[in-house]
């Protein structure tokens, strides 16, 4: 089955490739791996890859400079390939190009995938779209550059082989990719762990100013608009701080309050075990998953913390 997925491509003069809006590592990695692979297999074809934007951290991927970030919507491709997209909507502005194409292919790993193409290849047990692609590509065509792109996607979607989607198969594939002599330490550090100086300063402040409540079961930190302005920080710069708060020993729930207006806070919540933070987020009009949720709330920081910790306390009481 896997080997036929790309059959429609042979003979295609023009091929379009796109991933989802707000591209992450797996999206960028899979689009670039496909771009490089098809470029080798079908040198006569004109291949375009589209992404809404390209995060700077993926600069090391070969061909990244040829990504199109604007869309000529009147173009018609012989084949258009959607990668790492659960549904057509996720393609964003590339959706028009996709719909206009003569043939469509959808390759993904989301269990919720709506199979919206002529040819669909979805592996819900795969860690990432990059892992899925590995099962399609001809082994002898995988070179160092394709391997680096695939490895990037696997690393990002597994949180560096940590999340529960990491399987024995994932590790085997990652191991095989290493045999292509890719700079794996550099890929992991530069695209995943590296922070800017400002990001580290904000992280440091949040950790220093954090407080423990509920007998050490809950950790809370707050970032004011003033602090954000002081560091010249963008909202993106506080990504990941909540995860560092969460791994504090003894903590069950971590809360990060980001002041986004007068008496308005964007609250991120993470739970380690039993507490369902999505219940709390939904109660206040937000949403998310059992262990990761968010909500925007009005009031002073004190009010917000009080209201949320009360609900965490209730859940902890019910569980004990
Ligand atoms: Mn993915």
GROMACS .gro file of C-alpha atoms and ligand atoms in nm:
model
  321
    1UNK     CA    1   0.000   0.000   0.000
    2UNK     CA    2   0.256   0.253   0.114
    3UNK     CA    3   0.455   0.230  -0.205
    4UNK     CA    4   0.161   0.327  -0.427
    5UNK     CA    5   0.091   0.653  -0.251
    6UNK     CA    6   0.318   0.853  -0.475
    7UNK     CA    7   0.221   0.673  -0.799
    8UNK     CA    8  -0.001   0.960  -0.910
    9UNK     CA    9   0.303   1.182  -0.903
   10UNK     CA   10   0.499   1.011  -1.176
   11UNK     CA   11   0.428   1.206  -1.492
   12UNK     CA   12   0.311   1.516  -1.307
   13UNK     CA   13   0.458   1.835  -1.449
   14UNK     CA   14   0.367   2.055  -1.155
   15UNK     CA   15   0.346   1.953  -0.791
   16UNK     CA   16   0.238   2.166  -0.496
   17UNK     CA   17   0.312   2.083  -0.133
   18UNK     CA   18   0.170   2.253   0.176
   19UNK     CA   19   0.134   2.200   0.550
   20UNK     CA   20  -0.091   2.346   0.813
   21UNK     CA   21  -0.128   2.704   0.935
   22UNK     CA   22   0.115   2.815   1.206
   23UNK     CA   23   0.365   2.547   1.093
   24UNK     CA   24   0.547   2.347   1.362
   25UNK     CA   25   0.856   2.128   1.333
   26UNK     CA   26   0.672   1.827   1.192
   27UNK     CA   27   0.490   2.042   0.939
   28UNK     CA   28   0.807   2.215   0.819
   29UNK     CA   29   1.011   1.893   0.835
   30UNK     CA   30   0.759   1.686   0.639
   31UNK     CA   31   0.700   1.953   0.372
   32UNK     CA   32   1.073   2.000   0.319
   33UNK     CA   33   1.148   1.626   0.322
   34UNK     CA   34   0.880   1.575   0.056
   35UNK     CA   35   1.011   1.870  -0.145
   36UNK     CA   36   1.368   1.737  -0.139
   37UNK     CA   37   1.261   1.379  -0.208
   38UNK     CA   38   1.040   1.462  -0.506
   39UNK     CA   39   1.308   1.695  -0.638
   40UNK     CA   40   1.544   1.397  -0.653
   41UNK     CA   41   1.292   1.146  -0.789
   42UNK     CA   42   1.127   1.372  -1.045
   43UNK     CA   43   1.389   1.627  -1.151
   44UNK     CA   44   1.178   1.726  -1.454
   45UNK     CA   45   0.878   1.833  -1.241
   46UNK     CA   46   0.820   2.188  -1.116
   47UNK     CA   47   0.773   2.159  -0.742
   48UNK     CA   48   0.651   2.437  -0.513
   49UNK     CA   49   0.630   2.418  -0.136
   50UNK     CA   50   0.400   2.656   0.055
   51UNK     CA   51   0.404   2.747   0.422
   52UNK     CA   52   0.230   3.034   0.598
   53UNK     CA   53   0.566   3.131   0.748
   54UNK     CA   54   0.898   2.964   0.822
   55UNK     CA   55   1.024   2.986   1.181
   56UNK     CA   56   1.389   3.094   1.174
   57UNK     CA   57   1.497   2.796   1.386
   58UNK     CA   58   1.462   2.564   1.084
   59UNK     CA   59   1.722   2.754   0.880
   60UNK     CA   60   1.948   2.446   0.856
   61UNK     CA   61   1.701   2.249   0.642
   62UNK     CA   62   1.816   2.237   0.279
   63UNK     CA   63   1.592   2.429   0.040
   64UNK     CA   64   1.412   2.621   0.313
   65UNK     CA   65   1.479   2.947   0.126
   66UNK     CA   66   1.265   2.833  -0.166
   67UNK     CA   67   0.947   2.805   0.045
   68UNK     CA   68   0.665   3.025  -0.082
   69UNK     CA   69   0.489   3.221   0.192
   70UNK     CA   70   0.243   3.391  -0.042
   71UNK     CA   71  -0.010   3.209  -0.257
   72UNK     CA   72  -0.085   3.263  -0.626
   73UNK     CA   73  -0.434   3.124  -0.603
   74UNK     CA   74  -0.503   3.103  -0.978
   75UNK     CA   75  -0.241   2.830  -1.026
   76UNK     CA   76  -0.346   2.475  -1.111
   77UNK     CA   77  -0.116   2.193  -1.006
   78UNK     CA   78  -0.124   1.842  -1.151
   79UNK     CA   79  -0.084   1.710  -0.799
   80UNK     CA   80  -0.116   1.884  -0.465
   81UNK     CA   81   0.005   1.719  -0.144
   82UNK     CA   82  -0.125   1.817   0.200
   83UNK     CA   83   0.103   1.718   0.488
   84UNK     CA   84   0.037   1.704   0.863
   85UNK     CA   85  -0.316   1.846   0.811
   86UNK     CA   86  -0.614   1.681   0.980
   87UNK     CA   87  -0.863   1.854   0.754
   88UNK     CA   88  -0.882   2.088   0.457
   89UNK     CA   89  -0.934   2.394   0.675
   90UNK     CA   90  -0.594   2.345   0.839
   91UNK     CA   91  -0.430   2.419   0.503
   92UNK     CA   92  -0.529   2.784   0.541
   93UNK     CA   93  -0.467   2.992   0.228
   94UNK     CA   94  -0.310   2.692   0.051
   95UNK     CA   95  -0.658   2.538   0.049
   96UNK     CA   96  -0.750   2.717  -0.273
   97UNK     CA   97  -0.448   2.571  -0.455
   98UNK     CA   98  -0.534   2.232  -0.314
   99UNK     CA   99  -0.896   2.245  -0.430
  100UNK     CA  100  -0.790   2.362  -0.778
  101UNK     CA  101  -0.541   2.077  -0.828
  102UNK     CA  102  -0.612   1.788  -1.067
  103UNK     CA  103  -0.511   1.524  -0.811
  104UNK     CA  104  -0.475   1.546  -0.437
  105UNK     CA  105  -0.279   1.349  -0.179
  106UNK     CA  106  -0.317   1.370   0.198
  107UNK     CA  107  -0.044   1.228   0.422
  108UNK     CA  108  -0.083   1.264   0.795
  109UNK     CA  109  -0.083   1.099   1.138
  110UNK     CA  110  -0.379   1.266   1.314
  111UNK     CA  111  -0.645   1.012   1.413
  112UNK     CA  112  -0.909   1.277   1.341
  113UNK     CA  113  -0.798   1.311   0.976
  114UNK     CA  114  -1.103   1.357   0.753
  115UNK     CA  115  -0.945   1.181   0.448
  116UNK     CA  116  -1.013   1.480   0.227
  117UNK     CA  117  -0.799   1.380  -0.076
  118UNK     CA  118  -0.813   1.141  -0.374
  119UNK     CA  119  -0.536   0.942  -0.209
  120UNK     CA  120  -0.518   0.938   0.168
  121UNK     CA  121  -0.238   0.790   0.373
  122UNK     CA  122  -0.292   0.838   0.745
  123UNK     CA  123  -0.101   0.645   1.011
  124UNK     CA  124  -0.257   0.732   1.347
  125UNK     CA  125   0.002   0.522   1.531
  126UNK     CA  126   0.292   0.715   1.381
  127UNK     CA  127   0.453   0.977   1.603
  128UNK     CA  128   0.459   1.233   1.327
  129UNK     CA  129   0.399   1.297   0.960
  130UNK     CA  130   0.775   1.266   0.915
  131UNK     CA  131   0.762   0.911   1.053
  132UNK     CA  132   0.475   0.841   0.810
  133UNK     CA  133   0.679   0.975   0.518
  134UNK     CA  134   0.970   0.751   0.606
  135UNK     CA  135   0.748   0.449   0.538
  136UNK     CA  136   0.669   0.577   0.187
  137UNK     CA  137   1.008   0.698   0.067
  138UNK     CA  138   1.239   0.466  -0.125
  139UNK     CA  139   1.524   0.396   0.117
  140UNK     CA  140   1.799   0.451  -0.136
  141UNK     CA  141   1.671   0.802  -0.214
  142UNK     CA  142   1.696   0.920   0.148
  143UNK     CA  143   2.008   1.134   0.178
  144UNK     CA  144   2.154   1.344   0.456
  145UNK     CA  145   1.931   1.646   0.383
  146UNK     CA  146   1.607   1.448   0.366
  147UNK     CA  147   1.709   1.261   0.682
  148UNK     CA  148   1.771   1.590   0.866
  149UNK     CA  149   1.425   1.720   0.768
  150UNK     CA  150   1.254   1.395   0.873
  151UNK     CA  151   1.447   1.383   1.200
  152UNK     CA  152   1.337   1.740   1.277
  153UNK     CA  153   0.970   1.648   1.253
  154UNK     CA  154   1.005   1.337   1.467
  155UNK     CA  155   1.201   1.525   1.734
  156UNK     CA  156   0.944   1.804   1.751
  157UNK     CA  157   0.627   1.594   1.757
  158UNK     CA  158   0.767   1.357   2.019
  159UNK     CA  159   0.911   1.636   2.236
  160UNK     CA  160   1.254   1.479   2.176
  161UNK     CA  161   1.135   1.118   2.207
  162UNK     CA  162   0.951   1.187   2.532
  163UNK     CA  163   0.579   1.199   2.454
  164UNK     CA  164   0.366   0.883   2.462
  165UNK     CA  165   0.347   0.880   2.080
  166UNK     CA  166   0.712   0.763   2.073
  167UNK     CA  167   0.718   0.394   1.977
  168UNK     CA  168   0.982   0.131   1.915
  169UNK     CA  169   0.921   0.198   1.544
  170UNK     CA  170   0.985   0.571   1.599
  171UNK     CA  171   1.320   0.493   1.759
  172UNK     CA  172   1.415   0.249   1.482
  173UNK     CA  173   1.341   0.510   1.219
  174UNK     CA  174   1.524   0.781   1.413
  175UNK     CA  175   1.818   0.544   1.447
  176UNK     CA  176   1.821   0.482   1.077
  177UNK     CA  177   1.811   0.856   1.008
  178UNK     CA  178   2.119   0.897   1.230
  179UNK     CA  179   2.309   0.660   1.000
  180UNK     CA  180   2.293   0.939   0.739
  181UNK     CA  181   2.538   1.135   0.951
  182UNK     CA  182   2.298   1.418   1.035
  183UNK     CA  183   2.397   1.680   1.297
  184UNK     CA  184   2.137   1.550   1.544
  185UNK     CA  185   2.262   1.735   1.855
  186UNK     CA  186   2.259   2.062   1.665
  187UNK     CA  187   1.912   1.993   1.522
  188UNK     CA  188   1.769   1.924   1.867
  189UNK     CA  189   1.941   2.218   2.037
  190UNK     CA  190   1.887   2.481   1.770
  191UNK     CA  191   1.535   2.397   1.664
  192UNK     CA  192   1.390   2.271   1.992
  193UNK     CA  193   1.570   2.376   2.310
  194UNK     CA  194   1.745   2.699   2.216
  195UNK     CA  195   1.601   3.016   2.367
  196UNK     CA  196   1.679   3.378   2.297
  197UNK     CA  197   1.833   3.586   2.574
  198UNK     CA  198   1.498   3.760   2.630
  199UNK     CA  199   1.315   3.428   2.653
  200UNK     CA  200   1.563   3.307   2.915
  201UNK     CA  201   1.534   3.630   3.114
  202UNK     CA  202   1.155   3.599   3.120
  203UNK     CA  203   1.181   3.233   3.220
  204UNK     CA  204   1.417   3.327   3.502
  205UNK     CA  205   1.186   3.598   3.628
  206UNK     CA  206   0.883   3.372   3.621
  207UNK     CA  207   1.064   3.102   3.816
  208UNK     CA  208   1.204   3.348   4.074
  209UNK     CA  209   0.868   3.514   4.128
  210UNK     CA  210   0.662   3.194   4.130
  211UNK     CA  211   0.469   3.097   4.441
  212UNK     CA  212   0.360   2.760   4.576
  213UNK     CA  213   0.003   2.725   4.699
  214UNK     CA  214  -0.223   2.437   4.805
  215UNK     CA  215   0.050   2.279   5.017
  216UNK     CA  216   0.299   2.283   4.730
  217UNK     CA  217   0.062   2.106   4.491
  218UNK     CA  218   0.015   2.413   4.275
  219UNK     CA  219   0.273   2.658   4.139
  220UNK     CA  220   0.169   2.999   4.008
  221UNK     CA  221   0.355   3.270   3.823
  222UNK     CA  222   0.240   3.597   3.670
  223UNK     CA  223   0.382   3.807   3.386
  224UNK     CA  224   0.260   4.165   3.369
  225UNK     CA  225   0.232   4.380   3.058
  226UNK     CA  226   0.496   4.604   3.214
  227UNK     CA  227   0.742   4.316   3.235
  228UNK     CA  228   0.674   4.220   2.873
  229UNK     CA  229   0.735   4.581   2.766
  230UNK     CA  230   1.051   4.604   2.976
  231UNK     CA  231   1.206   4.308   2.790
  232UNK     CA  232   1.057   4.402   2.455
  233UNK     CA  233   0.904   4.054   2.452
  234UNK     CA  234   0.637   3.911   2.223
  235UNK     CA  235   0.371   3.663   2.347
  236UNK     CA  236   0.564   3.383   2.175
  237UNK     CA  237   0.859   3.450   2.406
  238UNK     CA  238   0.677   3.300   2.703
  239UNK     CA  239   0.616   2.966   2.530
  240UNK     CA  240   0.757   2.682   2.736
  241UNK     CA  241   0.769   2.867   3.069
  242UNK     CA  242   0.461   2.679   3.188
  243UNK     CA  243   0.636   2.349   3.118
  244UNK     CA  244   0.931   2.442   3.337
  245UNK     CA  245   0.692   2.539   3.618
  246UNK     CA  246   0.512   2.207   3.576
  247UNK     CA  247   0.820   1.992   3.639
  248UNK     CA  248   0.871   2.142   3.986
  249UNK     CA  249   0.893   1.854   4.236
  250UNK     CA  250   0.571   1.787   4.423
  251UNK     CA  251   0.361   2.007   4.195
  252UNK     CA  252   0.037   1.871   4.053
  253UNK     CA  253  -0.080   2.182   3.865
  254UNK     CA  254   0.112   2.476   3.717
  255UNK     CA  255  -0.053   2.809   3.634
  256UNK     CA  256   0.091   3.093   3.431
  257UNK     CA  257  -0.097   3.421   3.419
  258UNK     CA  258  -0.012   3.653   3.135
  259UNK     CA  259  -0.163   3.999   3.170
  260UNK     CA  260  -0.310   4.090   2.831
  261UNK     CA  261  -0.516   4.396   2.928
  262UNK     CA  262  -0.645   4.592   3.224
  263UNK     CA  263  -0.761   4.328   3.472
  264UNK     CA  264  -0.741   4.067   3.199
  265UNK     CA  265  -0.525   3.755   3.210
  266UNK     CA  266  -0.454   3.476   2.969
  267UNK     CA  267  -0.411   3.173   3.195
  268UNK     CA  268  -0.218   2.862   3.090
  269UNK     CA  269  -0.269   2.549   3.297
  270UNK     CA  270  -0.078   2.221   3.308
  271UNK     CA  271  -0.149   1.916   3.518
  272UNK     CA  272   0.088   1.629   3.596
  273UNK     CA  273  -0.149   1.353   3.700
  274UNK     CA  274  -0.506   1.349   3.817
  275UNK     CA  275  -0.635   1.705   3.800
  276UNK     CA  276  -0.838   1.776   3.484
  277UNK     CA  277  -0.746   2.134   3.395
  278UNK     CA  278  -0.971   2.138   3.089
  279UNK     CA  279  -1.273   2.121   3.325
  280UNK     CA  280  -1.155   2.439   3.493
  281UNK     CA  281  -1.077   2.612   3.163
  282UNK     CA  282  -1.416   2.518   3.017
  283UNK     CA  283  -1.595   2.640   3.330
  284UNK     CA  284  -1.449   2.987   3.270
  285UNK     CA  285  -1.507   2.985   2.895
  286UNK     CA  286  -1.174   2.843   2.775
  287UNK     CA  287  -1.074   2.500   2.652
  288UNK     CA  288  -0.804   2.242   2.604
  289UNK     CA  289  -0.707   1.892   2.709
  290UNK     CA  290  -0.705   1.709   3.042
  291UNK     CA  291  -0.342   1.796   3.110
  292UNK     CA  292  -0.306   2.123   2.917
  293UNK     CA  293  -0.566   2.396   2.894
  294UNK     CA  294  -0.606   2.771   2.876
  295UNK     CA  295  -0.858   3.044   2.940
  296UNK     CA  296  -0.880   3.423   2.941
  297UNK     CA  297  -1.017   3.568   3.267
  298UNK     CA  298  -1.113   3.910   3.398
  299UNK     CA  299  -1.021   4.050   3.740
  300UNK     CA  300  -0.711   4.113   3.945
  301UNK     CA  301  -0.438   3.848   3.941
  302UNK     CA  302  -0.541   3.773   4.299
  303UNK     CA  303  -0.904   3.705   4.193
  304UNK     CA  304  -0.799   3.486   3.903
  305UNK     CA  305  -0.560   3.277   4.114
  306UNK     CA  306  -0.819   3.248   4.390
  307UNK     CA  307  -1.094   3.130   4.156
  308UNK     CA  308  -0.880   2.874   3.979
  309UNK     CA  309  -0.700   2.734   4.283
  310UNK     CA  310  -1.038   2.687   4.453
  311UNK     CA  311  -1.139   2.453   4.171
  312UNK     CA  312  -0.806   2.271   4.179
  313UNK     CA  313  -0.851   2.225   4.553
  314UNK     CA  314  -1.197   2.077   4.497
  315UNK     CA  315  -1.063   1.829   4.245
  316UNK     CA  316  -0.774   1.732   4.475
  317UNK     CA  317  -1.022   1.678   4.760
  318UNK     CA  318  -1.241   1.454   4.541
  319UNK     CA  319  -0.938   1.255   4.435
  320UNK     CA  320  -0.793   1.200   4.783
  321LIG    MN1  321   0.249   1.632   1.325
   0.00000   0.00000   0.00000
